[in-house]
mmCIF file of C-alpha atoms in Angstrom:
data_model
loop_
_atom_site.group_PDB
_atom_site.id
_atom_site.type_symbol
_atom_site.label_atom_id
_atom_site.label_comp_id
_atom_site.label_asym_id
_atom_site.label_seq_id
_atom_site.Cartn_x
_atom_site.Cartn_y
_atom_site.Cartn_z
ATOM 1 C CA ASP A 1 -13.753 -5.640 8.534
ATOM 2 C CA GLN A 2 -11.414 -2.970 8.896
ATOM 3 C CA GLN A 3 -8.581 -5.589 10.165
ATOM 4 C CA VAL A 4 -6.212 -2.104 10.448
ATOM 5 C CA LYS A 5 -7.681 0.762 12.248
ATOM 6 C CA GLN A 6 -6.870 4.546 11.927
ATOM 7 C CA ASN A 7 -8.653 6.219 13.754
ATOM 8 C CA SER A 8 -7.363 9.867 13.794
ATOM 9 C CA PRO A 9 -8.304 11.057 9.740
ATOM 10 C CA SER A 10 -5.926 13.808 10.519
ATOM 11 C CA LEU A 11 -3.077 15.565 12.763
ATOM 12 C CA SER A 12 -1.570 19.493 13.089
ATOM 13 C CA VAL A 13 1.305 19.450 14.633
ATOM 14 C CA GLN A 14 3.859 22.293 14.923
ATOM 15 C CA GLU A 15 7.234 22.481 13.206
ATOM 16 C CA GLY A 16 9.865 20.772 15.522
ATOM 17 C CA ARG A 17 7.712 19.087 17.956
ATOM 18 C CA ILE A 18 6.536 15.214 17.730
ATOM 19 C CA SER A 19 4.052 13.686 15.688
ATOM 20 C CA ILE A 20 2.639 10.399 16.979
ATOM 21 C CA LEU A 21 0.433 8.610 14.481
ATOM 22 C CA ASN A 22 -1.776 5.471 15.965
ATOM 23 C CA CYS A 23 -3.137 2.772 14.649
ATOM 24 C CA ASP A 24 -4.972 -0.457 15.997
ATOM 25 C CA TYR A 25 -5.266 -4.056 14.756
ATOM 26 C CA THR A 26 -7.543 -6.886 15.280
ATOM 27 C CA ASN A 27 -5.703 -9.540 13.168
ATOM 28 C CA SER A 28 -3.000 -12.001 15.515
ATOM 29 C CA MET A 29 -1.775 -13.117 13.222
ATOM 30 C CA PHE A 30 -0.664 -10.404 11.736
ATOM 31 C CA ASP A 31 3.517 -10.753 12.206
ATOM 32 C CA TYR A 32 4.831 -7.582 10.139
ATOM 33 C CA PHE A 33 4.034 -4.039 10.316
ATOM 34 C CA LEU A 34 4.526 -1.556 8.597
ATOM 35 C CA TRP A 35 4.249 2.315 7.665
ATOM 36 C CA TYR A 36 4.065 4.114 4.559
ATOM 37 C CA LYS A 37 4.342 7.887 3.182
ATOM 38 C CA LYS A 38 2.245 9.410 0.308
ATOM 39 C CA TYR A 39 2.313 12.553 -0.840
ATOM 40 C CA PRO A 40 -0.340 13.804 -3.427
ATOM 41 C CA ALA A 41 -0.419 12.424 -7.553
ATOM 42 C CA GLU A 42 1.958 9.542 -6.002
ATOM 43 C CA GLY A 43 2.203 5.824 -4.643
ATOM 44 C CA PRO A 44 3.157 4.834 -0.869
ATOM 45 C CA THR A 45 6.514 5.343 -0.085
ATOM 46 C CA PHE A 46 8.204 2.660 2.707
ATOM 47 C CA LEU A 47 8.753 4.561 5.567
ATOM 48 C CA ILE A 48 9.629 2.247 8.634
ATOM 49 C CA SER A 49 8.750 -1.620 10.122
ATOM 50 C CA ILE A 50 8.553 -3.996 12.594
ATOM 51 C CA SER A 51 8.518 -7.213 13.462
ATOM 52 C CA SER A 52 6.045 -8.616 15.749
ATOM 53 C CA ILE A 53 8.778 -9.990 18.223
ATOM 54 C CA LYS A 54 9.910 -6.504 18.852
ATOM 55 C CA ASP A 55 8.545 -3.783 20.699
ATOM 56 C CA LYS A 56 10.338 -0.784 18.962
ATOM 57 C CA ASN A 57 12.179 0.403 16.097
ATOM 58 C CA GLU A 58 13.770 3.907 15.300
ATOM 59 C CA ASP A 59 14.850 5.028 12.238
ATOM 60 C CA GLY A 60 16.458 8.666 12.187
ATOM 61 C CA ARG A 61 13.576 10.411 13.399
ATOM 62 C CA PHE A 62 11.330 7.827 12.986
ATOM 63 C CA THR A 63 10.213 5.439 16.621
ATOM 64 C CA VAL A 64 7.423 2.943 15.475
ATOM 65 C CA PHE A 65 6.643 1.249 19.241
ATOM 66 C CA LEU A 66 4.570 -2.146 18.964
ATOM 67 C CA ASN A 67 2.131 -2.717 21.796
ATOM 68 C CA LYS A 68 1.294 -6.670 20.955
ATOM 69 C CA SER A 69 -1.192 -7.013 24.107
ATOM 70 C CA ALA A 70 -3.328 -3.953 22.821
ATOM 71 C CA LYS A 71 -3.006 -4.902 19.427
ATOM 72 C CA HIS A 72 -1.480 -1.403 18.818
ATOM 73 C CA LEU A 73 1.510 0.173 16.971
ATOM 74 C CA SER A 74 2.599 3.650 17.142
ATOM 75 C CA LEU A 75 4.438 6.355 14.472
ATOM 76 C CA HIS A 76 6.299 8.610 16.537
ATOM 77 C CA ILE A 77 8.328 11.488 14.635
ATOM 78 C CA VAL A 78 10.548 14.155 15.967
ATOM 79 C CA PRO A 79 11.043 16.848 15.322
ATOM 80 C CA SER A 80 8.516 17.135 12.698
ATOM 81 C CA GLN A 81 9.256 19.258 9.385
ATOM 82 C CA PRO A 82 6.796 20.382 7.204
ATOM 83 C CA GLY A 83 8.323 18.392 4.373
ATOM 84 C CA ASP A 84 6.281 15.147 6.731
ATOM 85 C CA SER A 85 3.274 16.976 5.551
ATOM 86 C CA ALA A 86 1.572 13.885 3.731
ATOM 87 C CA VAL A 87 -1.166 10.712 4.651
ATOM 88 C CA TYR A 88 0.806 8.039 6.855
ATOM 89 C CA PHE A 89 -0.643 4.291 6.160
ATOM 90 C CA CYS A 90 -0.169 1.404 8.572
ATOM 91 C CA ALA A 91 -0.141 -1.113 6.971
ATOM 92 C CA ALA A 92 0.206 -5.330 8.667
ATOM 93 C CA ARG A 93 1.351 -8.801 6.654
ATOM 94 C CA VAL A 94 0.177 -12.146 7.815
ATOM 95 C CA THR A 95 2.692 -15.307 8.103
ATOM 96 C CA GLY A 96 2.590 -16.865 4.825
ATOM 97 C CA GLY A 97 0.505 -14.674 3.620
ATOM 98 C CA GLY A 98 2.082 -13.784 0.692
ATOM 99 C CA ASN A 99 3.581 -10.600 1.466
ATOM 100 C CA LYS A 100 0.364 -9.086 0.852
ATOM 101 C CA LEU A 101 -0.438 -6.329 3.170
ATOM 102 C CA THR A 102 -3.341 -4.885 4.733
ATOM 103 C CA PHE A 103 -3.857 -1.009 4.934
ATOM 104 C CA GLY A 104 -5.598 1.457 7.329
ATOM 105 C CA THR A 105 -7.336 3.865 6.514
ATOM 106 C CA GLY A 106 -4.395 6.830 6.227
ATOM 107 C CA THR A 107 -4.042 9.996 8.688
ATOM 108 C CA GLN A 108 -3.080 13.229 7.202
ATOM 109 C CA LEU A 109 -0.523 14.739 8.753
ATOM 110 C CA LYS A 110 -0.273 18.568 8.734
ATOM 111 C CA VAL A 111 3.542 20.149 9.773
ATOM 112 C CA GLU A 112 2.963 23.552 10.069
ATOM 113 C CA LEU A 113 5.233 26.346 10.821
ATOM 114 C CA ASP B 1 17.123 1.514 -10.984
ATOM 115 C CA THR B 2 13.966 4.018 -12.255
ATOM 116 C CA GLY B 3 11.537 2.630 -9.981
ATOM 117 C CA VAL B 4 8.054 1.255 -10.504
ATOM 118 C CA SER B 5 6.187 2.740 -13.337
ATOM 119 C CA GLN B 6 2.818 2.653 -14.063
ATOM 120 C CA ASP B 7 0.318 3.150 -17.501
ATOM 121 C CA PRO B 8 -1.484 5.519 -17.788
ATOM 122 C CA ARG B 9 -1.556 7.351 -14.762
ATOM 123 C CA HIS B 10 -5.408 8.681 -15.711
ATOM 124 C CA LYS B 11 -7.454 6.543 -17.584
ATOM 125 C CA ILE B 12 -11.307 8.413 -18.273
ATOM 126 C CA THR B 13 -14.307 5.384 -19.666
ATOM 127 C CA LYS B 14 -17.575 5.478 -20.199
ATOM 128 C CA ARG B 15 -19.549 2.515 -18.438
ATOM 129 C CA GLY B 16 -19.235 -0.769 -20.158
ATOM 130 C CA GLN B 17 -15.883 -0.241 -21.935
ATOM 131 C CA ASN B 18 -12.911 -2.588 -21.186
ATOM 132 C CA VAL B 19 -9.650 -1.188 -19.901
ATOM 133 C CA THR B 20 -6.071 -2.216 -19.686
ATOM 134 C CA PHE B 21 -3.317 -0.917 -17.371
ATOM 135 C CA ARG B 22 0.738 -1.497 -17.268
ATOM 136 C CA CYS B 23 2.835 -1.832 -14.684
ATOM 137 C CA ASP B 24 6.531 -2.416 -14.855
ATOM 138 C CA PRO B 25 8.187 -3.196 -11.890
ATOM 139 C CA ILE B 26 11.567 -2.675 -10.593
ATOM 140 C CA SER B 27 13.846 -4.789 -12.486
ATOM 141 C CA GLU B 28 14.992 -7.714 -11.132
ATOM 142 C CA HIS B 29 11.730 -7.584 -8.105
ATOM 143 C CA ASN B 30 10.320 -11.164 -8.633
ATOM 144 C CA ARG B 31 7.269 -10.764 -6.521
ATOM 145 C CA LEU B 32 4.623 -8.303 -8.290
ATOM 146 C CA TYR B 33 1.290 -6.462 -6.338
ATOM 147 C CA TRP B 34 -1.961 -4.724 -7.796
ATOM 148 C CA TYR B 35 -3.853 -2.997 -5.183
ATOM 149 C CA ARG B 36 -6.891 -0.585 -5.386
ATOM 150 C CA GLN B 37 -7.272 2.407 -3.226
ATOM 151 C CA THR B 38 -10.614 4.280 -3.289
ATOM 152 C CA LEU B 39 -11.169 7.570 -1.470
ATOM 153 C CA GLY B 40 -10.773 7.870 1.894
ATOM 154 C CA GLN B 41 -9.611 4.047 2.409
ATOM 155 C CA GLY B 42 -6.526 2.999 2.397
ATOM 156 C CA PRO B 43 -4.837 0.475 -0.433
ATOM 157 C CA GLU B 44 -6.280 -2.997 -0.244
ATOM 158 C CA PHE B 45 -4.859 -6.421 -2.288
ATOM 159 C CA LEU B 46 -6.091 -7.559 -5.303
ATOM 160 C CA THR B 47 -3.369 -10.196 -6.470
ATOM 161 C CA TYR B 48 0.069 -10.958 -6.426
ATOM 162 C CA PHE B 49 2.615 -13.328 -8.601
ATOM 163 C CA GLN B 50 5.581 -15.071 -8.017
ATOM 164 C CA ASN B 51 7.483 -14.485 -11.258
ATOM 165 C CA GLU B 52 5.037 -15.090 -14.116
ATOM 166 C CA ALA B 53 2.533 -17.505 -11.812
ATOM 167 C CA GLN B 54 -0.459 -15.645 -10.324
ATOM 168 C CA LEU B 55 -0.559 -16.606 -6.711
ATOM 169 C CA GLU B 56 -3.253 -15.170 -5.473
ATOM 170 C CA LYS B 57 -6.734 -13.325 -5.931
ATOM 171 C CA SER B 58 -8.724 -11.459 -3.569
ATOM 172 C CA ARG B 59 -12.620 -11.991 -3.969
ATOM 173 C CA LEU B 60 -12.341 -7.991 -4.584
ATOM 174 C CA LEU B 61 -10.916 -9.235 -7.812
ATOM 175 C CA SER B 62 -14.491 -10.443 -9.771
ATOM 176 C CA ASP B 63 -14.660 -12.206 -13.040
ATOM 177 C CA ARG B 64 -14.113 -8.676 -14.825
ATOM 178 C CA PHE B 65 -10.810 -8.130 -13.636
ATOM 179 C CA SER B 66 -8.023 -10.203 -15.228
ATOM 180 C CA ALA B 67 -3.886 -10.126 -14.344
ATOM 181 C CA GLU B 68 -1.120 -11.379 -16.109
ATOM 182 C CA ARG B 69 2.692 -11.330 -15.834
ATOM 183 C CA PRO B 70 3.831 -13.333 -18.887
ATOM 184 C CA LYS B 71 7.493 -13.715 -18.711
ATOM 185 C CA GLY B 72 7.772 -12.836 -15.025
ATOM 186 C CA SER B 73 8.511 -9.097 -16.339
ATOM 187 C CA PHE B 74 5.845 -6.532 -16.704
ATOM 188 C CA SER B 75 2.263 -7.263 -15.569
ATOM 189 C CA THR B 76 -1.271 -6.102 -16.974
ATOM 190 C CA LEU B 77 -4.803 -5.533 -15.105
ATOM 191 C CA GLU B 78 -7.666 -5.497 -17.588
ATOM 192 C CA ILE B 79 -10.795 -4.449 -16.586
ATOM 193 C CA GLN B 80 -14.101 -5.895 -18.978
ATOM 194 C CA ARG B 81 -17.021 -3.901 -18.597
ATOM 195 C CA THR B 82 -16.408 -1.664 -16.418
ATOM 196 C CA GLU B 83 -18.896 -0.062 -14.215
ATOM 197 C CA GLN B 84 -18.516 3.058 -11.933
ATOM 198 C CA GLY B 85 -17.804 0.942 -9.075
ATOM 199 C CA ASP B 86 -14.263 0.415 -10.423
ATOM 200 C CA SER B 87 -13.071 4.062 -10.372
ATOM 201 C CA ALA B 88 -10.514 4.181 -8.093
ATOM 202 C CA MET B 89 -6.392 4.535 -8.331
ATOM 203 C CA TYR B 90 -4.865 0.939 -9.330
ATOM 204 C CA LEU B 91 -1.747 0.898 -7.706
ATOM 205 C CA CYS B 92 1.486 -1.723 -8.775
ATOM 206 C CA ALA B 93 3.980 -2.637 -6.298
ATOM 207 C CA SER B 94 7.340 -4.672 -6.589
ATOM 208 C CA SER B 95 9.386 -6.847 -4.102
ATOM 209 C CA LEU B 96 12.615 -9.236 -4.474
ATOM 210 C CA GLN B 97 11.702 -11.948 -2.164
ATOM 211 C CA THR B 98 14.080 -13.547 -0.369
ATOM 212 C CA GLY B 99 12.581 -15.090 2.293
ATOM 213 C CA GLY B 100 11.770 -13.552 5.861
ATOM 214 C CA PHE B 101 10.108 -9.934 5.345
ATOM 215 C CA ASN B 102 10.632 -7.903 2.155
ATOM 216 C CA GLU B 103 9.223 -4.193 1.167
ATOM 217 C CA GLN B 104 7.267 -3.417 -1.469
ATOM 218 C CA TYR B 105 8.216 -0.455 -3.445
ATOM 219 C CA PHE B 106 4.540 0.895 -4.610
ATOM 220 C CA GLY B 107 4.331 3.032 -8.395
ATOM 221 C CA PRO B 108 2.079 6.234 -8.939
ATOM 222 C CA GLY B 109 -0.885 4.433 -9.590
ATOM 223 C CA THR B 110 -3.188 4.692 -12.548
ATOM 224 C CA ARG B 111 -6.083 6.420 -11.472
ATOM 225 C CA LEU B 112 -9.232 5.541 -13.174
ATOM 226 C CA THR B 113 -12.470 7.036 -13.838
ATOM 227 C CA VAL B 114 -15.527 5.188 -14.655
ATOM 228 C CA THR B 115 -18.455 7.650 -16.422
#
């Protein structure tokens, strides 16, 4: 059962525009949500996180929004840059679960010039 | 701080052979995690250690898999009698668990190909 879902396998955006990556989850016990970025031949790199008690967290060009009632979160990147081209994974943690993460399948973002 | 390192980066083996991977976490990190990623999927949790104690194993970790973290430093993941279905990227991550949420830092992974 896929508890964290990223339904868009790919997204293409023009440089300078906003990128919006979406993620849905089914497990109500998730209390922390994270976004990781992955370049080819590298491990995932932590990008930004949000606690379930918040609905927004911002860090520079990156903002994560959480809608608990809809079990949905999104990552906004603005403005998008060519260096943002990577695979983005949504991940979630269960309270008391040893901090192990459940990942989505990823969205390949391509930022075009 | 050199980050999380993994060795080897690539391993090709024949079905039925045993393989062992090594992970060196960030030096002060007390938690170490192993994940497996197959094509088109996100990383899936396999097991984790708090210092030298293995605290949880996923049901994905069959009896052919064993992980150790002697002395709470580096960790090894061994797969015995490899099968083609074991072909995947094996990722190691570490974190400093101080209470609450602590982000995990991932290594570059070991890509295993079983022929």
